[in-house]
CSV table of C-alpha atoms in Angstrom, one decimal:
chain,number,residue,atom,x,y,z
A,27,MET,CA,-114.9,-6.0,-26.6
A,28,GLY,CA,-117.6,-3.5,-25.4
A,29,ARG,CA,-119.7,-1.2,-27.5
A,30,PHE,CA,-117.7,1.5,-26.9
A,31,GLU,CA,-114.5,-0.2,-28.1
A,32,ARG,CA,-116.0,-1.7,-30.9
A,33,HIS,CA,-117.0,2.0,-32.1
A,34,LEU,CA,-113.2,3.2,-31.4
A,35,SER,CA,-112.7,4.5,-35.1
A,36,LEU,CA,-115.6,6.8,-34.3
A,37,TRP,CA,-114.4,8.1,-31.0
A,38,VAL,CA,-111.0,8.4,-32.9
A,39,ALA,CA,-112.1,10.5,-35.8
A,40,LEU,CA,-114.2,12.9,-33.5
A,41,CYS,CA,-111.3,13.7,-31.1
A,42,ILE,CA,-109.4,14.4,-34.3
A,43,VAL,CA,-111.8,16.7,-35.1
A,44,ALA,CA,-112.1,18.2,-31.9
A,45,GLY,CA,-108.5,18.4,-31.7
A,46,THR,CA,-107.9,20.3,-34.8
A,47,ALA,CA,-110.7,22.3,-34.0
A,48,ALA,CA,-109.6,23.3,-30.9
A,49,GLY,CA,-106.0,23.9,-31.8
A,50,HIS,CA,-107.3,26.2,-34.4
A,51,LEU,CA,-109.3,28.4,-32.4
A,52,MET,CA,-107.4,28.3,-29.2
A,53,PRO,CA,-103.8,28.5,-30.4
A,54,GLY,CA,-102.7,30.2,-27.3
A,55,ALA,CA,-103.6,27.7,-24.9
A,56,PHE,CA,-102.3,24.7,-27.0
A,57,ARG,CA,-98.7,26.7,-27.2
A,58,ALA,CA,-98.6,27.0,-23.6
A,59,LEU,CA,-99.3,23.3,-23.1
A,60,GLY,CA,-96.7,22.9,-25.5
A,61,HIS,CA,-93.9,24.8,-23.2
A,62,LEU,CA,-94.8,22.5,-20.3
A,63,GLU,CA,-91.6,20.5,-20.7
A,64,VAL,CA,-88.8,19.2,-18.4
A,65,ALA,CA,-85.5,17.9,-20.2
A,66,SER,CA,-87.1,18.4,-23.6
A,67,VAL,CA,-90.0,15.9,-22.6
A,68,ASN,CA,-93.4,17.6,-22.8
A,69,LEU,CA,-95.2,16.6,-19.2
A,70,PRO,CA,-99.2,16.5,-20.7
A,71,VAL,CA,-97.7,14.1,-23.4
A,72,ALA,CA,-95.8,12.1,-21.3
A,73,LEU,CA,-98.4,11.4,-18.6
A,74,LEU,CA,-100.9,10.7,-21.2
A,75,ILE,CA,-98.8,8.3,-22.9
A,76,TRP,CA,-97.9,6.4,-19.5
A,77,ALA,CA,-101.5,6.2,-18.9
A,78,MET,CA,-102.4,4.8,-22.2
A,79,ILE,CA,-99.4,2.1,-22.7
A,80,ILE,CA,-99.0,1.0,-18.7
A,81,PRO,CA,-102.7,-0.8,-18.6
A,82,MET,CA,-102.0,-2.1,-22.2
A,83,LEU,CA,-98.5,-3.5,-21.0
A,84,LEU,CA,-100.0,-5.1,-18.0
A,85,LYS,CA,-101.7,-7.8,-20.5
A,86,VAL,CA,-98.5,-8.6,-21.7
A,87,ASP,CA,-96.9,-12.0,-19.7
A,88,PHE,CA,-93.1,-11.8,-20.8
A,89,GLY,CA,-93.0,-15.4,-19.7
A,90,ALA,CA,-95.1,-16.2,-23.0
A,91,MET,CA,-91.6,-15.9,-24.9
A,92,ALA,CA,-91.1,-19.3,-23.8
A,93,GLN,CA,-94.0,-20.1,-26.2
A,94,VAL,CA,-91.9,-18.8,-29.2
A,95,GLY,CA,-90.7,-22.1,-30.4
A,96,ARG,CA,-94.4,-23.1,-31.1
A,97,HIS,CA,-94.9,-20.5,-33.8
A,98,TRP,CA,-91.1,-20.0,-34.9
A,99,ARG,CA,-92.4,-19.8,-38.3
A,100,GLY,CA,-95.1,-16.8,-37.6
A,101,ILE,CA,-92.6,-15.3,-35.0
A,102,GLY,CA,-89.6,-15.7,-37.6
A,103,VAL,CA,-91.9,-13.9,-40.4
A,104,THR,CA,-93.2,-11.1,-38.1
A,105,LEU,CA,-89.8,-10.3,-36.7
A,106,PHE,CA,-88.2,-10.0,-40.5
A,107,VAL,CA,-90.9,-7.3,-41.4
A,108,ASN,CA,-90.8,-5.8,-38.2
A,109,TRP,CA,-87.1,-5.0,-37.9
A,110,ALA,CA,-85.6,-5.8,-41.4
A,111,VAL,CA,-88.2,-4.5,-44.0
A,112,LYS,CA,-90.6,-2.2,-42.6
A,113,PRO,CA,-88.0,0.6,-41.0
A,114,PHE,CA,-86.0,0.5,-44.4
A,115,SER,CA,-88.8,0.3,-46.6
A,116,MET,CA,-90.5,3.6,-44.8
A,117,ALA,CA,-87.1,5.6,-45.1
A,118,PHE,CA,-86.9,4.5,-48.9
A,119,LEU,CA,-90.6,5.1,-49.1
A,120,GLY,CA,-90.1,8.9,-47.1
A,121,TRP,CA,-87.0,9.6,-49.4
A,122,LEU,CA,-89.1,8.6,-52.8
A,123,PHE,CA,-92.4,10.6,-52.2
A,124,LEU,CA,-90.9,13.5,-50.1
A,125,LYS,CA,-87.7,14.0,-51.8
A,126,GLN,CA,-88.1,12.6,-55.4
A,127,ILE,CA,-91.9,13.2,-56.4
A,128,PHE,CA,-93.3,15.7,-54.3
A,129,PRO,CA,-90.6,18.1,-52.8
A,130,GLN,CA,-92.1,21.0,-54.8
A,131,TRP,CA,-95.2,20.6,-52.8
A,132,LEU,CA,-93.3,21.0,-49.2
A,133,PRO,CA,-91.6,23.4,-47.4
A,134,ALA,CA,-88.1,22.6,-48.2
A,135,ASP,CA,-86.6,23.3,-44.4
A,136,GLN,CA,-89.3,20.7,-42.9
A,137,ILE,CA,-88.5,17.8,-45.4
A,138,ASP,CA,-85.7,16.3,-43.3
A,139,SER,CA,-88.1,16.8,-40.3
A,140,TYR,CA,-90.8,14.7,-42.1
A,141,MET,CA,-88.5,12.1,-43.0
A,142,ALA,CA,-87.8,11.9,-39.4
A,143,GLY,CA,-90.9,11.4,-38.2
A,144,LEU,CA,-91.6,8.7,-40.7
A,145,ILE,CA,-88.6,6.9,-39.6
A,146,LEU,CA,-89.9,7.2,-35.7
A,147,LEU,CA,-93.1,6.0,-36.9
A,148,ALA,CA,-91.7,2.7,-38.4
A,149,ALA,CA,-89.0,1.8,-36.5
A,150,ALA,CA,-91.2,0.0,-33.6
A,151,PRO,CA,-93.7,-2.6,-34.0
A,152,CYS,CA,-97.1,-2.0,-32.6
A,153,THR,CA,-97.8,-3.1,-29.0
A,154,ALA,CA,-101.2,-1.9,-27.8
A,155,MET,CA,-103.8,-1.8,-30.4
A,156,VAL,CA,-102.3,-5.4,-32.1
A,157,PHE,CA,-104.6,-7.2,-29.3
A,158,VAL,CA,-107.9,-5.2,-30.8
A,159,TRP,CA,-106.7,-6.1,-34.4
A,160,SER,CA,-105.7,-9.7,-33.4
A,161,ASN,CA,-108.8,-10.2,-31.7
A,162,LEU,CA,-111.0,-8.7,-34.8
A,163,CYS,CA,-109.2,-11.4,-37.2
A,164,ARG,CA,-109.9,-14.2,-34.8
A,165,GLY,CA,-105.8,-14.7,-34.4
A,166,ASP,CA,-104.2,-17.1,-32.0
A,167,ALA,CA,-104.0,-15.4,-28.6
A,168,ASN,CA,-100.9,-17.2,-27.6
A,169,PHE,CA,-99.2,-16.4,-30.7
A,170,THR,CA,-99.9,-12.5,-30.3
A,171,LEU,CA,-99.1,-12.7,-26.9
A,172,SER,CA,-95.5,-14.1,-27.2
A,173,GLN,CA,-95.0,-12.1,-30.3
A,174,VAL,CA,-95.7,-8.6,-28.4
A,175,ALA,CA,-93.6,-9.7,-25.4
A,176,LEU,CA,-90.6,-10.6,-27.6
A,177,ASN,CA,-90.9,-7.0,-29.8
A,178,ASP,CA,-91.2,-5.3,-26.4
A,179,ALA,CA,-88.0,-6.6,-25.2
A,180,LEU,CA,-86.5,-6.1,-28.4
A,181,MET,CA,-87.7,-2.3,-28.9
A,182,VAL,CA,-85.7,-1.8,-25.3
A,183,VAL,CA,-82.5,-2.6,-27.2
A,184,VAL,CA,-83.1,-2.3,-30.9
A,185,PHE,CA,-85.2,0.9,-31.2
A,186,ALA,CA,-82.6,3.8,-30.6
A,187,PRO,CA,-79.5,2.2,-32.6
A,188,LEU,CA,-82.4,1.7,-35.3
A,189,VAL,CA,-83.8,5.0,-35.5
A,190,ALA,CA,-80.1,6.5,-35.3
A,191,LEU,CA,-78.9,4.3,-38.1
A,192,LEU,CA,-81.4,5.3,-40.3
A,193,LEU,CA,-81.5,9.2,-39.2
A,194,GLY,CA,-77.7,8.7,-40.1
A,195,LEU,CA,-78.6,7.5,-43.5
A,196,SER,CA,-81.1,10.4,-44.3
A,197,SER,CA,-78.6,12.9,-42.9
A,198,ILE,CA,-80.4,14.0,-40.1
A,199,SER,CA,-78.6,15.1,-36.9
A,200,ILE,CA,-79.1,12.7,-34.0
A,201,PRO,CA,-79.6,14.0,-30.5
A,202,TRP,CA,-78.2,10.9,-28.8
A,203,ALA,CA,-79.1,12.1,-25.4
A,204,THR,CA,-82.9,12.9,-26.1
A,205,LEU,CA,-83.3,10.0,-28.1
A,206,SER,CA,-81.9,7.7,-25.4
A,207,LEU,CA,-84.1,9.7,-22.8
A,208,SER,CA,-87.0,8.8,-24.9
A,209,VAL,CA,-86.5,5.2,-24.9
A,210,ALA,CA,-85.9,5.0,-21.3
A,211,LEU,CA,-89.0,6.9,-20.7
A,212,TYR,CA,-91.3,5.3,-23.1
A,213,ILE,CA,-90.2,1.8,-23.5
A,214,VAL,CA,-88.2,1.0,-20.5
A,215,VAL,CA,-89.9,2.4,-17.9
A,216,PRO,CA,-93.6,1.7,-18.8
A,217,VAL,CA,-92.4,-2.2,-19.2
A,218,VAL,CA,-90.6,-2.1,-15.8
A,219,VAL,CA,-93.8,-0.5,-13.9
A,220,ALA,CA,-96.2,-3.1,-16.0
A,221,VAL,CA,-93.9,-6.0,-15.0
A,222,LEU,CA,-93.9,-5.1,-11.5
A,223,CYS,CA,-97.5,-4.0,-11.0
A,224,ARG,CA,-98.6,-7.8,-13.0
A,225,ARG,CA,-96.1,-9.8,-10.5
A,226,TRP,CA,-97.7,-7.8,-7.5
A,227,LEU,CA,-101.3,-8.3,-8.6
A,228,LEU,CA,-100.7,-12.2,-9.1
A,229,GLN,CA,-99.1,-12.5,-5.9
A,230,THR,CA,-101.8,-10.7,-4.0
A,231,GLY,CA,-104.5,-12.1,-5.7
A,232,GLY,CA,-104.0,-14.5,-8.7
A,233,ASN,CA,-105.7,-13.9,-12.2
A,234,ALA,CA,-108.6,-12.9,-10.8
A,235,ARG,CA,-107.2,-9.6,-9.5
A,236,LEU,CA,-105.2,-9.6,-12.5
A,237,ASP,CA,-108.4,-9.7,-14.6
A,238,ALA,CA,-110.3,-7.3,-12.4
A,239,ALA,CA,-107.4,-4.5,-12.4
A,240,LEU,CA,-107.1,-5.0,-16.3
A,241,ARG,CA,-111.1,-4.3,-16.3
A,242,ARG,CA,-110.8,-1.1,-14.1
A,243,LEU,CA,-107.8,0.0,-16.1
A,244,SER,CA,-109.3,-0.5,-19.8
A,245,PRO,CA,-111.3,3.0,-19.8
A,246,VAL,CA,-108.3,4.6,-18.4
A,247,SER,CA,-106.1,3.6,-21.3
A,248,THR,CA,-108.9,4.5,-24.0
A,249,SER,CA,-109.6,7.4,-22.3
A,250,ALA,CA,-105.9,8.6,-22.4
A,251,LEU,CA,-105.5,7.5,-26.1
A,252,LEU,CA,-108.6,9.9,-27.0
A,253,ALA,CA,-107.3,12.7,-24.7
A,254,THR,CA,-103.6,12.0,-26.4
A,255,LEU,CA,-105.4,12.7,-29.9
A,256,VAL,CA,-107.3,15.7,-28.8
A,257,LEU,CA,-104.0,17.2,-27.3
A,258,LEU,CA,-101.6,16.2,-30.1
A,259,PHE,CA,-104.0,17.6,-33.1
A,260,GLY,CA,-104.7,20.4,-31.0
A,261,PHE,CA,-100.8,21.1,-30.9
A,262,GLN,CA,-100.7,20.4,-35.0
A,263,GLY,CA,-104.3,22.2,-35.4
A,264,GLU,CA,-103.1,25.1,-37.5
A,265,GLN,CA,-100.5,23.5,-39.6
A,266,ILE,CA,-103.3,20.8,-40.6
A,267,LEU,CA,-105.6,23.1,-41.5
A,268,ALA,CA,-103.0,25.3,-43.3
A,269,GLN,CA,-101.2,22.6,-45.0
A,270,PRO,CA,-103.9,20.1,-46.3
A,271,VAL,CA,-101.5,19.3,-49.3
A,272,VAL,CA,-98.7,18.5,-46.9
A,273,ILE,CA,-101.1,16.0,-44.8
A,274,ALA,CA,-102.0,14.2,-48.0
A,275,ILE,CA,-98.6,14.0,-49.1
A,276,LEU,CA,-97.3,12.4,-46.0
A,277,ALA,CA,-100.2,10.0,-45.9
A,278,VAL,CA,-98.8,8.2,-48.7
A,279,PRO,CA,-95.8,6.8,-47.9
A,280,ILE,CA,-97.5,5.3,-44.7
A,281,LEU,CA,-100.3,4.1,-46.5
A,282,VAL,CA,-97.9,2.2,-49.0
A,283,GLN,CA,-95.7,0.7,-45.9
A,284,VAL,CA,-98.9,-0.7,-44.2
A,285,TYR,CA,-100.3,-2.0,-47.3
A,286,PHE,CA,-97.2,-3.7,-48.5
A,287,ASN,CA,-95.9,-4.6,-45.2
A,288,SER,CA,-99.1,-6.4,-44.2
A,289,ALA,CA,-99.1,-8.3,-47.4
A,290,LEU,CA,-95.4,-9.4,-47.5
A,291,ALA,CA,-95.8,-10.8,-43.8
A,292,TYR,CA,-99.3,-12.3,-45.2
A,293,LEU,CA,-98.0,-14.1,-48.3
A,294,LEU,CA,-94.7,-15.2,-46.5
A,295,ASN,CA,-96.8,-16.9,-43.8
A,296,ARG,CA,-98.6,-18.6,-46.2
A,297,ARG,CA,-95.8,-19.8,-48.3
A,298,LEU,CA,-94.3,-21.4,-45.3
A,299,GLY,CA,-97.7,-22.9,-44.3
A,300,VAL,CA,-98.5,-21.2,-41.1
A,301,ALA,CA,-102.0,-21.4,-40.0
A,302,HIS,CA,-104.3,-18.4,-40.8
A,303,SER,CA,-105.0,-17.9,-36.9
A,304,VAL,CA,-101.1,-16.9,-36.9
A,305,ALA,CA,-100.7,-15.4,-40.3
A,306,GLY,CA,-103.5,-12.8,-39.5
A,307,PRO,CA,-102.2,-11.4,-36.5
A,308,SER,CA,-98.4,-11.7,-37.6
A,309,ALA,CA,-99.4,-9.7,-40.9
A,310,LEU,CA,-101.3,-6.8,-38.5
A,311,ILE,CA,-98.3,-6.8,-36.2
A,312,GLY,CA,-96.1,-6.4,-39.2
A,313,ALA,CA,-97.8,-3.5,-40.8
A,314,SER,CA,-98.8,-1.5,-37.6
A,315,ASN,CA,-96.9,1.1,-35.8
A,316,PHE,CA,-96.3,1.8,-32.3
A,317,PHE,CA,-97.3,5.3,-32.9
A,318,GLU,CA,-97.6,6.4,-29.2
A,319,LEU,CA,-94.0,5.9,-29.0
A,320,ALA,CA,-93.2,7.3,-32.1
A,321,VAL,CA,-95.4,10.5,-31.3
A,322,ALA,CA,-93.8,11.0,-27.9
A,323,THR,CA,-90.2,10.5,-29.3
A,324,ALA,CA,-90.8,13.3,-31.9
A,325,VAL,CA,-92.3,15.6,-29.6
A,326,SER,CA,-89.0,15.1,-27.2
A,327,VAL,CA,-86.2,15.1,-30.0
A,328,PHE,CA,-88.0,17.7,-32.7
A,329,GLY,CA,-90.4,19.5,-30.8
A,330,VAL,CA,-94.3,19.5,-30.8
A,331,HIS,CA,-94.5,21.9,-33.6
A,332,SER,CA,-92.2,20.2,-35.7
A,333,GLY,CA,-92.5,18.4,-38.7
A,334,ALA,CA,-91.5,15.1,-37.5
A,335,ALA,CA,-94.2,15.6,-34.6
A,336,LEU,CA,-96.7,16.4,-37.8
A,337,ALA,CA,-95.6,13.1,-39.7
A,338,THR,CA,-96.0,10.8,-37.0
A,339,VAL,CA,-99.6,12.7,-36.0
A,340,VAL,CA,-100.5,11.8,-39.6
A,341,GLY,CA,-99.7,8.3,-38.8
A,342,VAL,CA,-102.3,8.4,-36.1
A,343,LEU,CA,-104.9,9.9,-38.3
A,344,ILE,CA,-104.7,7.1,-40.7
A,345,GLU,CA,-103.8,3.9,-38.2
A,346,VAL,CA,-107.2,2.9,-37.1
A,347,PRO,CA,-109.1,3.2,-40.5
A,348,VAL,CA,-106.3,1.5,-42.7
A,349,MET,CA,-105.6,-1.1,-40.1
A,350,LEU,CA,-109.4,-1.7,-40.2
A,351,THR,CA,-109.0,-2.4,-43.9
A,352,VAL,CA,-106.2,-4.9,-43.7
A,353,VAL,CA,-108.1,-6.9,-40.6
A,354,ARG,CA,-111.3,-7.5,-43.4
A,355,MET,CA,-108.7,-8.2,-46.2
A,356,VAL,CA,-107.3,-11.0,-43.8
A,357,ASN,CA,-110.9,-12.1,-42.8
A,358,CYS,CA,-112.1,-12.4,-46.3
A,359,SER,CA,-109.1,-14.0,-47.9
A,360,SER,CA,-109.1,-17.1,-45.1
A,361,GLY,CA,-110.3,-19.5,-47.8
A,362,TRP,CA,-107.9,-18.7,-50.1
A,363,TYR,CA,-104.9,-18.5,-47.6
A,364,GLU,CA,-106.1,-21.9,-46.0
A,365,ALA,CA,-105.7,-23.7,-49.6
A,366,GLY,CA,-102.3,-22.4,-50.2
A,367,SER,CA,-101.0,-22.8,-46.9
A,368,ARG,CA,-102.1,-26.7,-47.3
A,369,LYS,CA,-100.5,-27.0,-50.4
A,370,ALA,CA,-97.0,-25.7,-48.8
A,371,THR,CA,-97.5,-27.8,-45.9
A,372,ARG,CA,-97.6,-31.0,-48.0
A,373,ALA,CA,-95.0,-29.9,-50.3
A,374,SER,CA,-92.6,-29.5,-47.5
A,375,ALA,CA,-93.7,-33.1,-45.8
């Protein structure tokens, strides 16, 4: 990681502050950007999301799914947490905190929209930032690559039905056409473009050309991430400054689910005798969210100024600092983890 990437949390914080301030000072300009839509898709957000995701997806070799068998325990734990636990635990936590504990502190007409945003945030596992988290916890690169490739493939077919199921359970109307369009635009299209570009680069220049392209595109992806943050927090600037209590309440279920799911994945891997270099990224993939997809879908389905969009933006607000604390916990507990993992391995032998 270069110096710029090592201080990513600082740049993220500065962009959040800049976007919030700009949205508060220039609300008219951001309203105009918010109205630049085609078929309910906000064009500035869509272009920035593609510029952010496609270069990161170029790193993913979908052929790595052939290595799934080498790390089947870690893969199984991560899939279980990602798809069978995290979306449903977030739906439960959203119901608990937003509808049972803090409803009097929230605008009644927005609670369902906030719930929808939380569900969108948890329904897709992280793709892009996982490589950063895995690198920071000295994770097994082959495991991370195969897990991300498998999750990306699953998102194409699982994301929309899972979101529809959870929105239905929460009694939120499901705009199937817009949801399907969001899946096509923010999952299918980036994956197809990345696969075709990766294949072309490898065919015309091999790994050397691919590596050179990734180095050139890395600043584009990071810059698009930071520009997206400025834009999103600009859209929500007035609400963020006017509703700090709402922001704090929305952060609670997100924080709880991140720590709960990372701990669950970490402990399950330890119980199964999985190596720490696999358990670390497994815990981080299990806890983190594909917030780019969540934000884009929330904007497309519910609008840029909706409670759903605000909830996903709160997820962006706390994603980087919270995941850095999880990385630190994973690194600091490696000795304790390895001792328990060896016991589990001997017990199963």
